[in-house]
Amino acid sequence: MSRECFHDLCRRIEENVGEAQFKSEAYLRNLKQSNDIRDKKKISIMKCHEKSTGGFISGEVKLALTLRILAGGSYLDLALLFDTSSSHAYAIFHSVIEKWICDNKLVKISGVDYVNDAERLNEAATVFARRSNGLLAGCIGAIDGWLVKIIKPSLKDGVKYPGTFFSRKGFYALNVVAIVDRNKKVIYRVIQSRGAE
């Protein structure tokens, strides 16, 4: 991912969740230097964090850690790289995925809108056909998926039938599927299907 793309993603997430939730490096720096009476409580909490854990982890660092795990990095190695405990790196990853990445307000993806727009479908089919020398005539999207390994879910996770998460590849997983249009823009995605689905 290019630096510009990463900064754009950070900006979009910060706009979506708010600067106090995202806690960018600039936000934390400005908060530390603030003399505003309304920031007293936040500054006090920040100082306590610095004394007990070394301080807040900025939104940029949380997102970078998450993207590296998604790219195949080990959270154990990344914990060392980002100077945090392995359990905290794991918690950051899950929090960023759940609260930032999987938030439908971040990126509106509507496959229904896409398939109901005949002009857009015809344009997509034309481009796919042209780029493939007619081999993909009538194609309106490209689909791919992967299985994300998970620990076997249990009743305490709210799962009655953990076997439904057992994939054909021999491990427990979530099935992630995405469909992209001719410009590689995601038009549909499923991110929480059970591995056996």
Tab-separated table of N, CA, C and O in Angstrom, residues 106-195:
chain	number	residue	atom	x	y	z
A	106	LEU	N	-17.757	3.324	6.740
A	106	LEU	CA	-16.432	3.649	6.212
A	106	LEU	C	-16.421	3.583	4.691
A	106	LEU	O	-15.999	4.505	4.014
A	107	VAL	N	-16.891	2.479	4.176
A	107	VAL	CA	-16.971	2.296	2.727
A	107	VAL	C	-18.334	1.698	2.429
A	107	VAL	O	-18.626	0.584	2.842
A	108	LYS	N	-19.155	2.461	1.732
A	108	LYS	CA	-20.484	1.952	1.377
A	108	LYS	C	-20.323	0.983	0.212
A	108	LYS	O	-19.891	1.353	-0.862
A	109	ILE	N	-20.654	-0.258	0.473
A	109	ILE	CA	-20.570	-1.290	-0.560
A	109	ILE	C	-21.974	-1.828	-0.767
A	109	ILE	O	-22.565	-2.405	0.143
A	110	SER	N	-22.501	-1.604	-1.964
A	110	SER	CA	-23.855	-2.053	-2.236
A	110	SER	C	-23.907	-2.816	-3.552
A	110	SER	O	-23.979	-2.222	-4.623
A	111	GLY	N	-23.856	-4.125	-3.439
A	111	GLY	CA	-23.985	-4.955	-4.621
A	111	GLY	C	-25.360	-4.829	-5.247
A	111	GLY	O	-25.523	-4.941	-6.464
A	112	VAL	N	-26.371	-4.564	-4.415
A	112	VAL	CA	-27.739	-4.416	-4.913
A	112	VAL	C	-27.824	-3.193	-5.833
A	112	VAL	O	-28.396	-3.263	-6.930
A	113	ASP	N	-27.258	-2.062	-5.404
A	113	ASP	CA	-27.246	-0.869	-6.255
A	113	ASP	C	-26.535	-1.154	-7.575
A	113	ASP	O	-26.949	-0.704	-8.635
A	114	TYR	N	-25.441	-1.916	-7.491
A	114	TYR	CA	-24.646	-2.224	-8.678
A	114	TYR	C	-25.449	-3.049	-9.683
A	114	TYR	O	-25.509	-2.702	-10.865
A	115	VAL	N	-26.076	-4.126	-9.232
A	115	VAL	CA	-26.799	-4.994	-10.174
A	115	VAL	C	-28.109	-4.386	-10.652
A	115	VAL	O	-28.673	-4.839	-11.646
A	116	ASN	N	-28.606	-3.368	-9.972
A	116	ASN	CA	-29.828	-2.689	-10.421
A	116	ASN	C	-29.556	-1.543	-11.389
A	116	ASN	O	-30.491	-0.915	-11.876
A	117	ASP	N	-28.297	-1.267	-11.666
A	117	ASP	CA	-27.921	-0.192	-12.588
A	117	ASP	C	-27.506	-0.813	-13.926
A	117	ASP	O	-26.351	-1.193	-14.127
A	118	ALA	N	-28.472	-0.929	-14.861
A	118	ALA	CA	-28.241	-1.615	-16.147
A	118	ALA	C	-27.108	-0.956	-16.938
A	118	ALA	O	-26.301	-1.657	-17.562
A	119	GLU	N	-27.030	0.347	-16.914
A	119	GLU	CA	-25.981	1.053	-17.659
A	119	GLU	C	-24.596	0.695	-17.114
A	119	GLU	O	-23.667	0.435	-17.877
A	120	ARG	N	-24.485	0.652	-15.813
A	120	ARG	CA	-23.206	0.311	-15.183
A	120	ARG	C	-22.818	-1.142	-15.482
A	120	ARG	O	-21.657	-1.453	-15.740
A	121	LEU	N	-23.802	-2.041	-15.480
A	121	LEU	CA	-23.534	-3.439	-15.793
A	121	LEU	C	-23.065	-3.608	-17.235
A	121	LEU	O	-22.127	-4.358	-17.507
A	122	ASN	N	-23.733	-2.921	-18.167
A	122	ASN	CA	-23.326	-2.997	-19.581
A	122	ASN	C	-21.923	-2.460	-19.780
A	122	ASN	O	-21.127	-3.034	-20.526
A	123	GLU	N	-21.621	-1.362	-19.097
A	123	GLU	CA	-20.275	-0.780	-19.203
A	123	GLU	C	-19.224	-1.746	-18.658
A	123	GLU	O	-18.174	-1.946	-19.268
A	124	ALA	N	-19.528	-2.368	-17.507
A	124	ALA	CA	-18.597	-3.331	-16.911
A	124	ALA	C	-18.384	-4.522	-17.842
A	124	ALA	O	-17.252	-4.955	-18.067
A	125	ALA	N	-19.470	-5.047	-18.404
A	125	ALA	CA	-19.368	-6.196	-19.313
A	125	ALA	C	-18.551	-5.844	-20.551
A	125	ALA	O	-17.739	-6.650	-21.018
A	126	THR	N	-18.726	-4.643	-21.064
A	126	THR	CA	-17.967	-4.191	-22.240
A	126	THR	C	-16.478	-4.126	-21.927
A	126	THR	O	-15.649	-4.595	-22.711
A	127	VAL	N	-16.133	-3.561	-20.770
A	127	VAL	CA	-14.721	-3.430	-20.396
A	127	VAL	C	-14.092	-4.805	-20.160
A	127	VAL	O	-12.988	-5.072	-20.640
A	128	PHE	N	-14.792	-5.697	-19.437
A	128	PHE	CA	-14.259	-7.040	-19.217
A	128	PHE	C	-14.048	-7.755	-20.553
A	128	PHE	O	-13.028	-8.421	-20.762
A	129	ALA	N	-15.001	-7.633	-21.472
A	129	ALA	CA	-14.889	-8.290	-22.783
A	129	ALA	C	-13.707	-7.721	-23.564
A	129	ALA	O	-12.931	-8.477	-24.160
A	130	ARG	N	-13.567	-6.403	-23.561
A	130	ARG	CA	-12.480	-5.755	-24.310
A	130	ARG	C	-11.114	-6.155	-23.760
A	130	ARG	O	-10.204	-6.495	-24.507
A	131	ARG	N	-10.976	-6.145	-22.446
A	131	ARG	CA	-9.683	-6.458	-21.819
A	131	ARG	C	-9.310	-7.928	-21.962
A	131	ARG	O	-8.146	-8.286	-21.832
A	132	SER	N	-10.292	-8.787	-22.224
A	132	SER	CA	-10.013	-10.217	-22.354
A	132	SER	C	-10.159	-10.705	-23.793
A	132	SER	O	-10.232	-11.913	-24.024
A	133	ASN	N	-10.205	-9.778	-24.740
A	133	ASN	CA	-10.388	-10.127	-26.152
A	133	ASN	C	-11.629	-10.982	-26.375
A	133	ASN	O	-11.613	-11.949	-27.130
A	134	GLY	N	-12.719	-10.647	-25.672
A	134	GLY	CA	-13.993	-11.328	-25.852
A	134	GLY	C	-14.176	-12.587	-25.036
A	134	GLY	O	-15.262	-13.165	-25.004
A	135	LEU	N	-13.133	-13.038	-24.353
A	135	LEU	CA	-13.205	-14.262	-23.575
A	135	LEU	C	-14.188	-14.130	-22.401
A	135	LEU	O	-14.895	-15.074	-22.058
A	136	LEU	N	-14.247	-12.939	-21.790
A	136	LEU	CA	-15.120	-12.717	-20.640
A	136	LEU	C	-16.342	-11.882	-21.009
A	136	LEU	O	-16.757	-10.998	-20.265
A	137	ALA	N	-16.944	-12.170	-22.134
A	137	ALA	CA	-18.140	-11.440	-22.566
A	137	ALA	C	-19.275	-11.687	-21.572
A	137	ALA	O	-19.528	-12.818	-21.165
A	138	GLY	N	-19.939	-10.619	-21.152
A	138	GLY	CA	-21.056	-10.723	-20.228
A	138	GLY	C	-20.652	-10.712	-18.766
A	138	GLY	O	-21.493	-10.733	-17.873
A	139	CYS	N	-19.348	-10.674	-18.488
A	139	CYS	CA	-18.861	-10.664	-17.104
A	139	CYS	C	-19.094	-9.281	-16.492
A	139	CYS	O	-18.786	-8.265	-17.109
A	140	ILE	N	-19.650	-9.236	-15.285
A	140	ILE	CA	-19.906	-7.947	-14.628
A	140	ILE	C	-19.069	-7.761	-13.366
A	140	ILE	O	-19.099	-6.719	-12.730
A	141	GLY	N	-18.286	-8.775	-12.987
A	141	GLY	CA	-17.450	-8.668	-11.799
A	141	GLY	C	-16.532	-9.860	-11.673
A	141	GLY	O	-16.752	-10.896	-12.297
A	142	ALA	N	-15.493	-9.695	-10.868
A	142	ALA	CA	-14.548	-10.781	-10.597
A	142	ALA	C	-14.652	-11.120	-9.112
A	142	ALA	O	-14.709	-10.239	-8.263
A	143	ILE	N	-14.696	-12.416	-8.809
A	143	ILE	CA	-14.895	-12.865	-7.424
A	143	ILE	C	-13.676	-13.632	-6.944
A	143	ILE	O	-13.026	-14.335	-7.723
A	144	ASP	N	-13.364	-13.468	-5.672
A	144	ASP	CA	-12.302	-14.254	-5.052
A	144	ASP	C	-12.600	-14.342	-3.564
A	144	ASP	O	-13.397	-13.572	-3.034
A	145	GLY	N	-11.973	-15.275	-2.910
A	145	GLY	CA	-12.183	-15.439	-1.492
A	145	GLY	C	-11.016	-16.138	-0.840
A	145	GLY	O	-10.114	-16.631	-1.508
A	146	TRP	N	-11.034	-16.151	0.464
A	146	TRP	CA	-10.018	-16.864	1.227
A	146	TRP	C	-10.584	-17.228	2.578
A	146	TRP	O	-11.566	-16.656	3.034
A	147	LEU	N	-9.959	-18.215	3.193
A	147	LEU	CA	-10.375	-18.672	4.507
A	147	LEU	C	-9.433	-18.096	5.561
A	147	LEU	O	-8.218	-18.227	5.448
A	148	VAL	N	-10.002	-17.440	6.553
A	148	VAL	CA	-9.224	-16.872	7.653
A	148	VAL	C	-9.262	-17.864	8.806
A	148	VAL	O	-10.333	-18.149	9.352
A	149	LYS	N	-8.109	-18.406	9.168
A	149	LYS	CA	-8.051	-19.387	10.255
A	149	LYS	C	-8.487	-18.740	11.563
A	149	LYS	O	-8.122	-17.611	11.869
A	150	ILE	N	-9.279	-19.499	12.319
A	150	ILE	CA	-9.712	-19.053	13.646
A	150	ILE	C	-9.578	-20.211	14.621
A	150	ILE	O	-9.431	-21.369	14.209
A	151	ILE	N	-9.630	-19.899	15.895
A	151	ILE	CA	-9.677	-20.922	16.930
A	151	ILE	C	-11.099	-21.479	16.953
A	151	ILE	O	-12.063	-20.737	16.729
A	152	LYS	N	-11.237	-22.757	17.226
A	152	LYS	CA	-12.557	-23.385	17.258
A	152	LYS	C	-13.496	-22.596	18.179
A	152	LYS	O	-13.202	-22.407	19.354
A	153	PRO	N	-14.616	-22.098	17.634
A	153	PRO	CA	-15.560	-21.361	18.470
A	153	PRO	C	-16.259	-22.287	19.467
A	153	PRO	O	-16.382	-23.483	19.235
A	154	SER	N	-16.698	-21.701	20.581
A	154	SER	CA	-17.352	-22.500	21.612
A	154	SER	C	-18.696	-21.888	21.979
A	154	SER	O	-19.083	-20.843	21.461
A	155	LEU	N	-19.381	-22.532	22.905
A	155	LEU	CA	-20.671	-22.025	23.369
A	155	LEU	C	-20.538	-20.641	24.000
A	155	LEU	O	-21.419	-19.803	23.873
A	156	LYS	N	-19.410	-20.381	24.674
A	156	LYS	CA	-19.239	-19.063	25.294
A	156	LYS	C	-19.084	-17.960	24.246
A	156	LYS	O	-19.268	-16.792	24.545
A	157	ASP	N	-18.753	-18.352	23.010
A	157	ASP	CA	-18.706	-17.389	21.900
A	157	ASP	C	-20.078	-17.205	21.277
A	157	ASP	O	-20.234	-16.446	20.313
A	158	GLY	N	-21.068	-17.934	21.790
A	158	GLY	CA	-22.419	-17.846	21.245
A	158	GLY	C	-22.644	-18.731	20.034
A	158	GLY	O	-23.556	-18.522	19.249
A	159	VAL	N	-21.806	-19.753	19.866
A	159	VAL	CA	-21.888	-20.645	18.708
A	159	VAL	C	-22.421	-22.002	19.151
A	159	VAL	O	-21.794	-22.691	19.956
A	160	LYS	N	-23.593	-22.383	18.618
A	160	LYS	CA	-24.188	-23.679	18.963
A	160	LYS	C	-23.507	-24.836	18.229
A	160	LYS	O	-23.328	-25.911	18.773
A	161	TYR	N	-23.170	-24.599	16.966
A	161	TYR	CA	-22.632	-25.661	16.120
A	161	TYR	C	-21.262	-25.268	15.566
A	161	TYR	O	-21.150	-24.774	14.441
A	162	PRO	N	-20.189	-25.493	16.326
A	162	PRO	CA	-18.864	-25.097	15.865
A	162	PRO	C	-18.418	-25.804	14.586
A	162	PRO	O	-17.597	-25.294	13.836
A	163	GLY	N	-19.009	-26.959	14.303
A	163	GLY	CA	-18.656	-27.691	13.088
A	163	GLY	C	-18.944	-26.916	11.813
A	163	GLY	O	-18.332	-27.162	10.775
A	164	THR	N	-19.858	-25.950	11.892
A	164	THR	CA	-20.175	-25.149	10.705
A	164	THR	C	-19.031	-24.202	10.346
A	164	THR	O	-19.030	-23.622	9.263
A	165	PHE	N	-18.069	-24.037	11.245
A	165	PHE	CA	-16.898	-23.209	10.965
A	165	PHE	C	-15.730	-24.035	10.421
A	165	PHE	O	-14.707	-23.483	10.055
A	166	PHE	N	-15.890	-25.383	10.410
A	166	PHE	CA	-14.796	-26.244	9.959
A	166	PHE	C	-14.796	-26.282	8.435
A	166	PHE	O	-15.748	-26.712	7.795
A	167	SER	N	-13.702	-25.817	7.842
A	167	SER	CA	-13.626	-25.666	6.383
A	167	SER	C	-13.241	-26.969	5.685
A	167	SER	O	-12.749	-27.901	6.315
A	168	ARG	N	-13.418	-26.981	4.384
A	168	ARG	CA	-13.034	-28.146	3.573
A	168	ARG	C	-11.519	-28.348	3.556
A	168	ARG	O	-11.015	-29.392	3.182
A	169	LYS	N	-10.759	-27.314	3.991
A	169	LYS	CA	-9.299	-27.409	4.000
A	169	LYS	C	-8.756	-27.985	5.300
A	169	LYS	O	-7.562	-28.080	5.490
A	170	GLY	N	-9.680	-28.334	6.217
A	170	GLY	CA	-9.254	-29.030	7.421
A	170	GLY	C	-8.959	-28.161	8.630
A	170	GLY	O	-8.261	-28.598	9.537
A	171	PHE	N	-9.471	-26.936	8.680
A	171	PHE	CA	-9.294	-26.087	9.852
A	171	PHE	C	-10.515	-25.197	10.032
A	171	PHE	O	-11.309	-25.018	9.119
A	172	TYR	N	-10.651	-24.643	11.243
A	172	TYR	CA	-11.755	-23.726	11.532
A	172	TYR	C	-11.436	-22.378	10.903
A	172	TYR	O	-10.296	-21.913	10.955
A	173	ALA	N	-12.474	-21.756	10.300
A	173	ALA	CA	-12.206	-20.534	9.557
A	173	ALA	C	-13.457	-19.699	9.354
A	173	ALA	O	-14.585	-20.171	9.521
A	174	LEU	N	-13.215	-18.449	8.988
A	174	LEU	CA	-14.256	-17.577	8.451
A	174	LEU	C	-14.012	-17.510	6.950
A	174	LEU	O	-12.866	-17.446	6.493
A	175	ASN	N	-15.080	-17.517	6.183
A	175	ASN	CA	-14.987	-17.466	4.728
A	175	ASN	C	-15.175	-16.015	4.289
A	175	ASN	O	-16.222	-15.433	4.524
A	176	VAL	N	-14.153	-15.434	3.680
A	176	VAL	CA	-14.199	-14.047	3.229
A	176	VAL	C	-14.277	-14.047	1.705
A	176	VAL	O	-13.464	-14.682	1.041
A	177	VAL	N	-15.275	-13.352	1.159
A	177	VAL	CA	-15.473	-13.305	-0.296
A	177	VAL	C	-15.657	-11.851	-0.721
A	177	VAL	O	-16.320	-11.080	-0.034
A	178	ALA	N	-15.062	-11.503	-1.855
A	178	ALA	CA	-15.240	-10.153	-2.393
A	178	ALA	C	-15.467	-10.238	-3.898
A	178	ALA	O	-14.918	-11.109	-4.576
A	179	ILE	N	-16.287	-9.329	-4.396
A	179	ILE	CA	-16.495	-9.183	-5.834
A	179	ILE	C	-16.067	-7.761	-6.191
A	179	ILE	O	-16.448	-6.806	-5.517
A	180	VAL	N	-15.260	-7.639	-7.248
A	180	VAL	CA	-14.796	-6.323	-7.685
A	180	VAL	C	-15.308	-6.032	-9.088
A	180	VAL	O	-15.569	-6.947	-9.876
A	181	ASP	N	-15.435	-4.747	-9.391
A	181	ASP	CA	-15.849	-4.353	-10.744
A	181	ASP	C	-14.620	-4.233	-11.641
A	181	ASP	O	-13.504	-4.592	-11.248
A	182	ARG	N	-14.805	-3.695	-12.820
A	182	ARG	CA	-13.727	-3.605	-13.809
A	182	ARG	C	-12.568	-2.728	-13.350
A	182	ARG	O	-11.456	-2.838	-13.837
A	183	ASN	N	-12.816	-1.827	-12.380
A	183	ASN	CA	-11.770	-0.941	-11.865
A	183	ASN	C	-11.190	-1.437	-10.545
A	183	ASN	O	-10.540	-0.691	-9.828
A	184	LYS	N	-11.473	-2.694	-10.205
A	184	LYS	CA	-11.014	-3.341	-8.980
A	184	LYS	C	-11.596	-2.689	-7.725
A	184	LYS	O	-11.021	-2.755	-6.655
A	185	LYS	N	-12.755	-2.067	-7.875
A	185	LYS	CA	-13.467	-1.496	-6.736
A	185	LYS	C	-14.385	-2.573	-6.172
A	185	LYS	O	-15.130	-3.211	-6.916
A	186	VAL	N	-14.340	-2.776	-4.861
A	186	VAL	CA	-15.169	-3.797	-4.224
A	186	VAL	C	-16.638	-3.374	-4.327
A	186	VAL	O	-17.013	-2.292	-3.906
A	187	ILE	N	-17.440	-4.250	-4.924
A	187	ILE	CA	-18.874	-3.955	-5.069
A	187	ILE	C	-19.729	-4.835	-4.166
A	187	ILE	O	-20.895	-4.554	-3.938
A	188	TYR	N	-19.127	-5.910	-3.655
A	188	TYR	CA	-19.842	-6.791	-2.739
A	188	TYR	C	-18.810	-7.538	-1.921
A	188	TYR	O	-17.752	-7.898	-2.416
A	189	ARG	N	-19.130	-7.755	-0.640
A	189	ARG	CA	-18.221	-8.530	0.182
A	189	ARG	C	-19.004	-9.213	1.305
A	189	ARG	O	-20.018	-8.729	1.764
A	190	VAL	N	-18.512	-10.381	1.658
A	190	VAL	CA	-19.030	-11.134	2.786
A	190	VAL	C	-17.809	-11.420	3.652
A	190	VAL	O	-16.838	-11.999	3.175
A	191	ILE	N	-17.859	-10.989	4.905
A	191	ILE	CA	-16.648	-11.125	5.725
A	191	ILE	C	-16.828	-11.990	6.961
A	191	ILE	O	-15.877	-12.223	7.676
A	192	GLN	N	-18.039	-12.476	7.189
A	192	GLN	CA	-18.235	-13.260	8.407
A	192	GLN	C	-18.974	-14.561	8.174
A	192	GLN	O	-19.613	-15.096	9.080
A	193	SER	N	-18.862	-15.127	6.985
A	193	SER	CA	-19.484	-16.431	6.731
A	193	SER	C	-18.672	-17.513	7.424
A	193	SER	O	-17.451	-17.419	7.543
A	194	ARG	N	-19.364	-18.550	7.822
A	194	ARG	CA	-18.691	-19.673	8.462
A	194	ARG	C	-17.865	-20.440	7.439
A	194	ARG	O	-18.223	-20.510	6.280
A	195	GLY	N	-16.773	-21.021	7.894
A	195	GLY	CA	-15.831	-21.705	7.018
A	195	GLY	C	-16.416	-22.816	6.187
A	195	GLY	O	-15.922	-23.134	5.114
